PDB file of C-alpha atoms in Angstrom:
ATOM      1  CA  UNK L   1     -11.132  -0.386  33.292  1.00  0.00           C
ATOM      2  CA  UNK L   2      -9.115   2.449  32.136  1.00  0.00           C
ATOM      3  CA  UNK L   3      -5.892   0.755  32.575  1.00  0.00           C
ATOM      4  CA  UNK L   4      -6.978  -2.249  30.802  1.00  0.00           C
ATOM      5  CA  UNK L   5      -8.354   0.096  27.576  1.00  0.00           C
ATOM      6  CA  UNK L   6      -4.794   1.905  27.512  1.00  0.00           C
ATOM      7  CA  UNK L   7      -2.766  -1.355  27.992  1.00  0.00           C
ATOM      8  CA  UNK L   8      -4.638  -2.425  24.489  1.00  0.00           C
ATOM      9  CA  UNK L   9      -3.153   0.919  22.873  1.00  0.00           C
ATOM     10  CA  UNK L  10       0.080  -0.949  21.813  1.00  0.00           C
ATOM     11  CA  UNK L  11       1.801   1.139  19.021  1.00  0.00           C
ATOM     12  CA  UNK L  12       2.806  -0.821  15.913  1.00  0.00           C
ATOM     13  CA  UNK L  13       4.289   1.938  14.003  1.00  0.00           C
ATOM     14  CA  UNK L  14       5.415   5.215  14.808  1.00  0.00           C
ATOM     15  CA  UNK L  15       6.663   7.903  12.532  1.00  0.00           C
ATOM     16  CA  UNK L  16       8.436  10.753  14.218  1.00  0.00           C
ATOM     17  CA  UNK L  17       9.075  14.207  12.480  1.00  0.00           C
ATOM     18  CA  UNK L  18       9.693  11.766   9.050  1.00  0.00           C
ATOM     19  CA  UNK L  19      11.097  13.325   5.963  1.00  0.00           C
ATOM     20  CA  UNK L  20      11.800  11.325   2.592  1.00  0.00           C
ATOM     21  CA  UNK L  21      13.759  12.482  -0.266  1.00  0.00           C
ATOM     22  CA  UNK L  22      14.964  10.803  -3.359  1.00  0.00           C
ATOM     23  CA  UNK L  23      16.615  11.424  -6.611  1.00  0.00           C
ATOM     24  CA  UNK L  24      14.866  10.644 -10.009  1.00  0.00           C
ATOM     25  CA  UNK L  25      16.648  10.145 -13.318  1.00  0.00           C
ATOM     26  CA  UNK L  26      15.580  12.045 -16.480  1.00  0.00           C
ATOM     27  CA  UNK L  27      15.595  15.705 -17.477  1.00  0.00           C
ATOM     28  CA  UNK L  28      11.917  15.877 -17.323  1.00  0.00           C
ATOM     29  CA  UNK L  29      10.237  18.385 -19.628  1.00  0.00           C
ATOM     30  CA  UNK L  30      13.611  19.423 -21.291  1.00  0.00           C
ATOM     31  CA  UNK L  31      14.050  16.031 -22.561  1.00  0.00           C
ATOM     32  CA  UNK L  32      10.851  15.840 -24.832  1.00  0.00           C
ATOM     33  CA  UNK L  33      12.265  17.060 -28.201  1.00  0.00           C
ATOM     34  CA  UNK L  34      13.246  19.873 -30.657  1.00  0.00           C
ATOM     35  CA  UNK L  35      14.613  23.232 -29.125  1.00  0.00           C
ATOM     36  CA  UNK L  36      13.446  22.485 -25.831  1.00  0.00           C
ATOM     37  CA  UNK L  37      15.418  19.244 -25.568  1.00  0.00           C
ATOM     38  CA  UNK L  38      18.525  20.944 -26.873  1.00  0.00           C
ATOM     39  CA  UNK L  39      18.447  23.976 -24.521  1.00  0.00           C
ATOM     40  CA  UNK L  40      17.765  21.232 -21.468  1.00  0.00           C
ATOM     41  CA  UNK L  41      20.835  19.478 -23.214  1.00  0.00           C
ATOM     42  CA  UNK L  42      22.992  22.670 -22.898  1.00  0.00           C
ATOM     43  CA  UNK L  43      21.974  23.646 -19.391  1.00  0.00           C
ATOM     44  CA  UNK L  44      22.340  20.119 -18.001  1.00  0.00           C
ATOM     45  CA  UNK L  45      26.107  20.663 -18.480  1.00  0.00           C
ATOM     46  CA  UNK L  46      26.461  23.053 -15.568  1.00  0.00           C
ATOM     47  CA  UNK L  47      24.607  20.601 -13.252  1.00  0.00           C
ATOM     48  CA  UNK L  48      26.733  18.132 -10.994  1.00  0.00           C
ATOM     49  CA  UNK L  49      24.583  15.178 -11.966  1.00  0.00           C
ATOM     50  CA  UNK L  50      23.232  15.859 -15.477  1.00  0.00           C
ATOM     51  CA  UNK L  51      19.584  14.763 -15.883  1.00  0.00           C
ATOM     52  CA  UNK L  52      18.744  14.379 -12.356  1.00  0.00           C
ATOM     53  CA  UNK L  53      16.452  16.151  -9.645  1.00  0.00           C
ATOM     54  CA  UNK L  54      15.617  15.368  -5.802  1.00  0.00           C
ATOM     55  CA  UNK L  55      11.874  15.004  -4.803  1.00  0.00           C
ATOM     56  CA  UNK L  56      11.173  15.660  -1.154  1.00  0.00           C
ATOM     57  CA  UNK L  57       8.071  13.632  -1.321  1.00  0.00           C
ATOM     58  CA  UNK L  58       7.540  13.342   2.562  1.00  0.00           C
ATOM     59  CA  UNK L  59       7.718  16.511   4.692  1.00  0.00           C
ATOM     60  CA  UNK L  60       7.754  16.037   8.663  1.00  0.00           C
ATOM     61  CA  UNK L  61       4.975  13.590   9.177  1.00  0.00           C
ATOM     62  CA  UNK L  62       4.543  12.347  12.739  1.00  0.00           C
ATOM     63  CA  UNK L  63       1.563   9.692  13.802  1.00  0.00           C
ATOM     64  CA  UNK L  64       1.248   6.804  15.889  1.00  0.00           C
ATOM     65  CA  UNK L  65      -0.571   3.737  14.634  1.00  0.00           C
ATOM     66  CA  UNK L  66      -1.966   0.752  17.082  1.00  0.00           C
ATOM     67  CA  UNK L  67      -2.746  -2.756  16.928  1.00  0.00           C
ATOM     68  CA  UNK L  68      -6.104  -3.532  15.817  1.00  0.00           C
ATOM     69  CA  UNK L  69      -6.594  -0.087  13.573  1.00  0.00           C
ATOM     70  CA  UNK L  70      -7.135   0.509   9.697  1.00  0.00           C
ATOM     71  CA  UNK L  71      -5.769   3.575   8.719  1.00  0.00           C
ATOM     72  CA  UNK L  72      -6.730   5.030   5.146  1.00  0.00           C
ATOM     73  CA  UNK L  73      -3.807   7.389   3.398  1.00  0.00           C
ATOM     74  CA  UNK L  74      -5.834   9.871   1.423  1.00  0.00           C
ATOM     75  CA  UNK L  75      -4.350  12.975  -0.945  1.00  0.00           C
ATOM     76  CA  UNK L  76      -3.827  13.981  -4.336  1.00  0.00           C
ATOM     77  CA  UNK L  77      -1.613  12.434  -7.011  1.00  0.00           C
ATOM     78  CA  UNK L  78       1.783  12.789  -5.822  1.00  0.00           C
ATOM     79  CA  UNK L  79       0.925  13.684  -2.338  1.00  0.00           C
ATOM     80  CA  UNK L  80       3.478  11.211  -0.832  1.00  0.00           C
ATOM     81  CA  UNK L  81       1.028   8.577   0.253  1.00  0.00           C
ATOM     82  CA  UNK L  82       2.752   5.521  -1.594  1.00  0.00           C
ATOM     83  CA  UNK L  83       6.348   6.862  -0.646  1.00  0.00           C
ATOM     84  CA  UNK L  84       5.437   7.189   3.013  1.00  0.00           C
ATOM     85  CA  UNK L  85       3.907   3.285   2.727  1.00  0.00           C
ATOM     86  CA  UNK L  86       7.585   2.449   1.452  1.00  0.00           C
ATOM     87  CA  UNK L  87       9.275   4.131   4.167  1.00  0.00           C
ATOM     88  CA  UNK L  88       7.043   2.620   6.683  1.00  0.00           C
ATOM     89  CA  UNK L  89       7.955  -0.875   4.947  1.00  0.00           C
ATOM     90  CA  UNK L  90      11.770  -0.041   5.206  1.00  0.00           C
ATOM     91  CA  UNK L  91      12.156   0.066   1.401  1.00  0.00           C
ATOM     92  CA  UNK L  92      12.917   3.738   1.400  1.00  0.00           C
ATOM     93  CA  UNK L  93      15.389   5.326   4.064  1.00  0.00           C
ATOM     94  CA  UNK L  94      14.084   8.446   5.721  1.00  0.00           C
ATOM     95  CA  UNK L  95      16.285  11.345   5.260  1.00  0.00           C
ATOM     96  CA  UNK L  96      15.378  13.137   8.619  1.00  0.00           C
ATOM     97  CA  UNK L  97      13.180  11.822  11.598  1.00  0.00           C
ATOM     98  CA  UNK L  98      12.566   8.066  12.181  1.00  0.00           C
ATOM     99  CA  UNK L  99      10.186   5.342  11.695  1.00  0.00           C
ATOM    100  CA  UNK L 100       9.759   2.792  14.702  1.00  0.00           C
ATOM    101  CA  UNK L 101       7.678  -0.768  13.751  1.00  0.00           C
ATOM    102  CA  UNK L 102       6.769  -3.504  15.888  1.00  0.00           C
ATOM    103  CA  UNK L 103       7.173  -6.739  13.952  1.00  0.00           C
ATOM    104  CA  UNK L 104       8.174  -6.463  10.173  1.00  0.00           C
ATOM    105  CA  UNK L 105       5.588  -4.626   7.961  1.00  0.00           C
ATOM    106  CA  UNK L 106       4.289  -6.229   4.741  1.00  0.00           C
ATOM    107  CA  UNK L 107       3.944  -4.112   1.450  1.00  0.00           C
ATOM    108  CA  UNK L 108       1.257  -5.077  -0.977  1.00  0.00           C
ATOM    109  CA  UNK L 109       0.994  -2.879  -3.846  1.00  0.00           C
ATOM    110  CA  UNK L 110      -0.743  -3.482  -7.275  1.00  0.00           C
ATOM    111  CA  UNK L 111       2.706  -3.446  -8.800  1.00  0.00           C
ATOM    112  CA  UNK L 112       4.332  -5.721  -6.389  1.00  0.00           C
ATOM    113  CA  UNK L 113       6.770  -8.036  -8.494  1.00  0.00           C
ATOM    114  CA  UNK L 114       5.455 -11.535  -8.987  1.00  0.00           C
ATOM    115  CA  UNK L 115       7.201 -13.593 -11.940  1.00  0.00           C
ATOM    116  CA  UNK L 116       5.026 -13.045 -15.224  1.00  0.00           C
ATOM    117  CA  UNK L 117       6.565 -16.305 -17.012  1.00  0.00           C
ATOM    118  CA  UNK L 118       5.758 -18.591 -14.127  1.00  0.00           C
ATOM    119  CA  UNK L 119       2.021 -19.795 -13.651  1.00  0.00           C
ATOM    120  CA  UNK L 120      -0.020 -18.230 -11.041  1.00  0.00           C
ATOM    121  CA  UNK L 121       0.206 -21.602  -9.040  1.00  0.00           C
ATOM    122  CA  UNK L 122       3.956 -21.252  -8.823  1.00  0.00           C
ATOM    123  CA  UNK L 123       3.751 -17.355  -7.831  1.00  0.00           C
ATOM    124  CA  UNK L 124       1.175 -18.392  -5.007  1.00  0.00           C
ATOM    125  CA  UNK L 125       3.964 -20.695  -3.597  1.00  0.00           C
ATOM    126  CA  UNK L 126       6.987 -17.877  -4.205  1.00  0.00           C
ATOM    127  CA  UNK L 127       4.428 -14.897  -2.981  1.00  0.00           C
ATOM    128  CA  UNK L 128       3.530 -17.263   0.123  1.00  0.00           C
ATOM    129  CA  UNK L 129       7.317 -17.744   1.124  1.00  0.00           C
ATOM    130  CA  UNK L 130       8.020 -14.359   0.542  1.00  0.00           C
ATOM    131  CA  UNK L 131       5.072 -13.241   2.844  1.00  0.00           C
ATOM    132  CA  UNK L 132       7.071 -15.551   5.831  1.00  0.00           C
ATOM    133  CA  UNK L 133       4.631 -18.787   5.090  1.00  0.00           C
ATOM    134  CA  UNK L 134       6.186 -22.120   5.334  1.00  0.00           C
ATOM    135  CA  UNK L 135       5.560 -24.718   2.441  1.00  0.00           C
ATOM    136  CA  UNK L 136       3.188 -26.659   4.437  1.00  0.00           C
ATOM    137  CA  UNK L 137       1.250 -23.382   5.409  1.00  0.00           C
ATOM    138  CA  UNK L 138       1.209 -22.518   1.583  1.00  0.00           C
ATOM    139  CA  UNK L 139      -0.233 -25.856   0.949  1.00  0.00           C
ATOM    140  CA  UNK L 140      -2.810 -25.895   3.302  1.00  0.00           C
ATOM    141  CA  UNK L 141      -3.983 -22.238   2.346  1.00  0.00           C
ATOM    142  CA  UNK L 142      -3.613 -22.795  -1.452  1.00  0.00           C
ATOM    143  CA  UNK L 143      -7.250 -23.706  -2.605  1.00  0.00           C
ATOM    144  CA  UNK L 144      -8.299 -20.666  -0.453  1.00  0.00           C
ATOM    145  CA  UNK L 145      -5.996 -18.325  -1.946  1.00  0.00           C
ATOM    146  CA  UNK L 146      -7.136 -19.246  -5.501  1.00  0.00           C
ATOM    147  CA  UNK L 147     -10.807 -19.367  -4.351  1.00  0.00           C
ATOM    148  CA  UNK L 148     -10.520 -15.907  -2.667  1.00  0.00           C
ATOM    149  CA  UNK L 149      -9.008 -14.175  -5.346  1.00  0.00           C
ATOM    150  CA  UNK L 150     -11.809 -15.392  -7.840  1.00  0.00           C
ATOM    151  CA  UNK L 151      -9.370 -15.662 -11.214  1.00  0.00           C
ATOM    152  CA  UNK L 152     -10.466 -19.398 -11.847  1.00  0.00           C
ATOM    153  CA  UNK L 153     -13.994 -18.602 -11.867  1.00  0.00           C
ATOM    154  CA  UNK L 154     -13.895 -18.373 -15.984  1.00  0.00           C
ATOM    155  CA  UNK L 155     -11.568 -20.827 -16.617  1.00  0.00           C
ATOM    156  CA  UNK L 156      -8.052 -22.449 -15.302  1.00  0.00           C
ATOM    157  CA  UNK L 157      -6.164 -19.259 -14.879  1.00  0.00           C
ATOM    158  CA  UNK L 158      -3.928 -20.239 -12.055  1.00  0.00           C
ATOM    159  CA  UNK L 159      -2.104 -22.914 -14.211  1.00  0.00           C
ATOM    160  CA  UNK L 160      -1.299 -19.910 -16.931  1.00  0.00           C
ATOM    161  CA  UNK L 161       1.520 -17.711 -16.595  1.00  0.00           C
ATOM    162  CA  UNK L 162       0.963 -14.289 -14.885  1.00  0.00           C
ATOM    163  CA  UNK L 163       1.804 -12.524 -18.239  1.00  0.00           C
ATOM    164  CA  UNK L 164      -1.390 -13.564 -19.495  1.00  0.00           C
ATOM    165  CA  UNK L 165      -3.616 -11.911 -16.753  1.00  0.00           C
ATOM    166  CA  UNK L 166      -5.189  -8.939 -16.468  1.00  0.00           C
ATOM    167  CA  UNK L 167      -3.847  -6.037 -14.160  1.00  0.00           C
ATOM    168  CA  UNK L 168      -6.877  -6.454 -11.918  1.00  0.00           C
ATOM    169  CA  UNK L 169      -6.518 -10.784 -11.841  1.00  0.00           C
ATOM    170  CA  UNK L 170      -2.924  -9.928 -10.958  1.00  0.00           C
ATOM    171  CA  UNK L 171      -3.695  -7.430  -8.331  1.00  0.00           C
ATOM    172  CA  UNK L 172      -6.449  -9.921  -6.956  1.00  0.00           C
ATOM    173  CA  UNK L 173      -4.351 -12.580  -6.575  1.00  0.00           C
ATOM    174  CA  UNK L 174      -1.122 -10.528  -4.815  1.00  0.00           C
ATOM    175  CA  UNK L 175      -3.846  -9.478  -2.655  1.00  0.00           C
ATOM    176  CA  UNK L 176      -4.994 -13.084  -1.594  1.00  0.00           C
ATOM    177  CA  UNK L 177      -1.647 -13.973  -1.205  1.00  0.00           C
ATOM    178  CA  UNK L 178      -0.842 -11.340   1.167  1.00  0.00           C
ATOM    179  CA  UNK L 179      -4.114 -11.829   2.808  1.00  0.00           C
ATOM    180  CA  UNK L 180      -3.862 -15.388   3.490  1.00  0.00           C
ATOM    181  CA  UNK L 181      -1.831 -14.799   6.781  1.00  0.00           C
ATOM    182  CA  UNK L 182      -1.961 -12.607   9.677  1.00  0.00           C
ATOM    183  CA  UNK L 183       0.292  -9.585   9.603  1.00  0.00           C
ATOM    184  CA  UNK L 184       1.667  -7.237  12.482  1.00  0.00           C
ATOM    185  CA  UNK L 185       1.315  -4.253   9.914  1.00  0.00           C
ATOM    186  CA  UNK L 186      -0.165  -4.955   6.434  1.00  0.00           C
ATOM    187  CA  UNK L 187       0.441  -2.099   3.903  1.00  0.00           C
ATOM    188  CA  UNK L 188      -1.775  -2.040   0.769  1.00  0.00           C
ATOM    189  CA  UNK L 189      -1.428   0.024  -1.988  1.00  0.00           C
ATOM    190  CA  UNK L 190      -4.331   0.268  -4.232  1.00  0.00           C
ATOM    191  CA  UNK L 191      -5.216  -3.362  -4.178  1.00  0.00           C
ATOM    192  CA  UNK L 192      -8.984  -2.714  -3.441  1.00  0.00           C
ATOM    193  CA  UNK L 193      -9.373  -0.679  -6.506  1.00  0.00           C
ATOM    194  CA  UNK L 194      -9.311  -3.800  -8.839  1.00  0.00           C
ATOM    195  CA  UNK L 195     -11.949  -6.264  -8.969  1.00  0.00           C
ATOM    196  CA  UNK L 196     -15.695  -6.328  -8.957  1.00  0.00           C
ATOM    197  CA  UNK L 197     -18.068  -5.510  -5.953  1.00  0.00           C
ATOM    198  CA  UNK L 198     -17.809  -9.028  -4.890  1.00  0.00           C
ATOM    199  CA  UNK L 199     -14.055  -9.144  -4.475  1.00  0.00           C
ATOM    200  CA  UNK L 200     -14.112  -5.703  -2.892  1.00  0.00           C
ATOM    201  CA  UNK L 201     -16.467  -6.932  -0.140  1.00  0.00           C
ATOM    202  CA  UNK L 202     -14.253 -10.041   0.535  1.00  0.00           C
ATOM    203  CA  UNK L 203     -11.174  -7.903   0.753  1.00  0.00           C
ATOM    204  CA  UNK L 204     -13.040  -5.545   3.100  1.00  0.00           C
ATOM    205  CA  UNK L 205     -14.142  -8.401   5.258  1.00  0.00           C
ATOM    206  CA  UNK L 206     -10.548  -9.913   5.154  1.00  0.00           C
ATOM    207  CA  UNK L 207      -8.884  -6.792   6.453  1.00  0.00           C
ATOM    208  CA  UNK L 208     -11.519  -6.586   9.122  1.00  0.00           C
ATOM    209  CA  UNK L 209     -10.432  -9.835  10.190  1.00  0.00           C
ATOM    210  CA  UNK L 210      -6.918  -8.969  10.263  1.00  0.00           C
ATOM    211  CA  UNK L 211      -7.587  -6.238  12.395  1.00  0.00           C
ATOM    212  CA  UNK L 212      -9.595  -8.369  14.893  1.00  0.00           C
ATOM    213  CA  UNK L 213      -6.468 -10.581  15.045  1.00  0.00           C
ATOM    214  CA  UNK L 214      -4.642  -7.610  16.477  1.00  0.00           C
ATOM    215  CA  UNK L 215      -2.775  -6.281  13.179  1.00  0.00           C
ATOM    216  CA  UNK L 216      -2.684  -2.842  11.834  1.00  0.00           C
ATOM    217  CA  UNK L 217      -3.570  -2.237   8.397  1.00  0.00           C
ATOM    218  CA  UNK L 218      -2.665   0.808   6.110  1.00  0.00           C
ATOM    219  CA  UNK L 219      -4.574   1.471   3.024  1.00  0.00           C
ATOM    220  CA  UNK L 220      -3.810   3.868   0.216  1.00  0.00           C
ATOM    221  CA  UNK L 221      -6.954   4.353  -2.087  1.00  0.00           C
ATOM    222  CA  UNK L 222      -8.519   6.995  -4.534  1.00  0.00           C
ATOM    223  CA  UNK L 223     -11.356   5.592  -3.721  1.00  0.00           C
ATOM    224  CA  UNK L 224     -13.111   7.538  -0.734  1.00  0.00           C
ATOM    225  CA  UNK L 225     -15.774   4.834  -0.142  1.00  0.00           C
ATOM    226  CA  UNK L 226     -13.125   2.344   0.255  1.00  0.00           C
ATOM    227  CA  UNK L 227     -11.553   4.192   2.944  1.00  0.00           C
ATOM    228  CA  UNK L 228     -14.951   5.179   4.663  1.00  0.00           C
ATOM    229  CA  UNK L 229     -15.982   1.263   4.416  1.00  0.00           C
ATOM    230  CA  UNK L 230     -12.777  -0.236   5.400  1.00  0.00           C
ATOM    231  CA  UNK L 231     -10.868   2.069   7.785  1.00  0.00           C
ATOM    232  CA  UNK L 232     -11.567   3.649  10.873  1.00  0.00           C
ATOM    233  CA  UNK L 233      -9.010   6.154  10.784  1.00  0.00           C
ATOM    234  CA  UNK L 234      -7.690   8.294   8.045  1.00  0.00           C
ATOM    235  CA  UNK L 235      -4.633  10.554   7.492  1.00  0.00           C
ATOM    236  CA  UNK L 236      -4.568  13.444   4.681  1.00  0.00           C
ATOM    237  CA  UNK L 237      -1.549  14.154   3.058  1.00  0.00           C
ATOM    238  CA  UNK L 238      -0.945  17.090   0.497  1.00  0.00           C
ATOM    239  CA  UNK L 239       2.257  18.032  -1.044  1.00  0.00           C
ATOM    240  CA  UNK L 240       4.039  15.466   1.324  1.00  0.00           C
ATOM    241  CA  UNK L 241       2.388  17.185   4.419  1.00  0.00           C
ATOM    242  CA  UNK L 242       0.152  15.963   6.625  1.00  0.00           C
ATOM    243  CA  UNK L 243      -2.805  18.007   6.907  1.00  0.00           C
ATOM    244  CA  UNK L 244      -5.300  15.901   8.964  1.00  0.00           C
ATOM    245  CA  UNK L 245      -5.386  12.997  11.142  1.00  0.00           C
ATOM    246  CA  UNK L 246      -8.774  11.783  12.720  1.00  0.00           C
ATOM    247  CA  UNK L 247     -11.822   9.634  12.267  1.00  0.00           C
ATOM    248  CA  UNK L 248     -11.921   8.032   8.636  1.00  0.00           C
ATOM    249  CA  UNK L 249     -15.547  10.003   7.973  1.00  0.00           C
ATOM    250  CA  UNK L 250     -14.406  13.438   9.200  1.00  0.00           C
ATOM    251  CA  UNK L 251     -11.106  13.195   7.127  1.00  0.00           C
ATOM    252  CA  UNK L 252     -13.008  11.873   3.930  1.00  0.00           C
ATOM    253  CA  UNK L 253     -15.365  14.884   4.236  1.00  0.00           C
ATOM    254  CA  UNK L 254     -12.693  17.500   4.686  1.00  0.00           C
ATOM    255  CA  UNK L 255     -10.809  16.121   1.807  1.00  0.00           C
ATOM    256  CA  UNK L 256     -14.124  16.044  -0.512  1.00  0.00           C
ATOM    257  CA  UNK L 257     -14.885  19.653   0.711  1.00  0.00           C
ATOM    258  CA  UNK L 258     -11.205  20.763  -0.285  1.00  0.00           C
ATOM    259  CA  UNK L 259     -11.387  18.982  -3.645  1.00  0.00           C
ATOM    260  CA  UNK L 260     -14.828  20.436  -4.645  1.00  0.00           C
ATOM    261  CA  UNK L 261     -13.225  23.981  -4.118  1.00  0.00           C
ATOM    262  CA  UNK L 262     -10.612  23.481  -6.508  1.00  0.00           C
TER     263      UNK L 262
END
């Protein structure tokens, strides 16, 4: 029995001492105006690359994720959660350490780029193709995607350009497209913070289905209740470092206790 249980522990993502750094443009506070801006311009002349700075966003993070797990990433703003997701997805390179993945991770973010001038219908097709579905699969699942998103409940919004959507409507449609197929690794950045309680419940149920289909789900959310209800494991990041990795309830409890002390 022990051998059977262990054989099911198939890693989908392994992060080994991962560091992520990147350069951002802009002189920050020195560019805000007046004398401060003038001083910033003078000082910038002594820099090799004026108006840039290096951000060390993830610092030595290591973990292994397994098939069937839903893992929440929690931490304060700027703690490195979204950066870590982008690194797992292969969108940001590691400056030190390595990330190993089984299959192709799919990153779903609230700001995921769909085309604002195209209708929701056309974006469902384009988004489905980007997620690896064939045109036949998209056609078969099209109505389910629209129904799941709920954007047509108050009108025929699917036939309107996406630039007319609220941010919540766009996020719900993006999640619905991504959740229409199974993924080896699905990375979700704040998508469940949008929509009403009914949509959030449907989303959580769909994540459960994806896990049962032997996928792995990572969820970044500022909603501790969403992490508790959706995830069985959580990783707490702060200032780019991993402070805790364990059962979701225990990690959220520790994080909430920490924030209350501030």
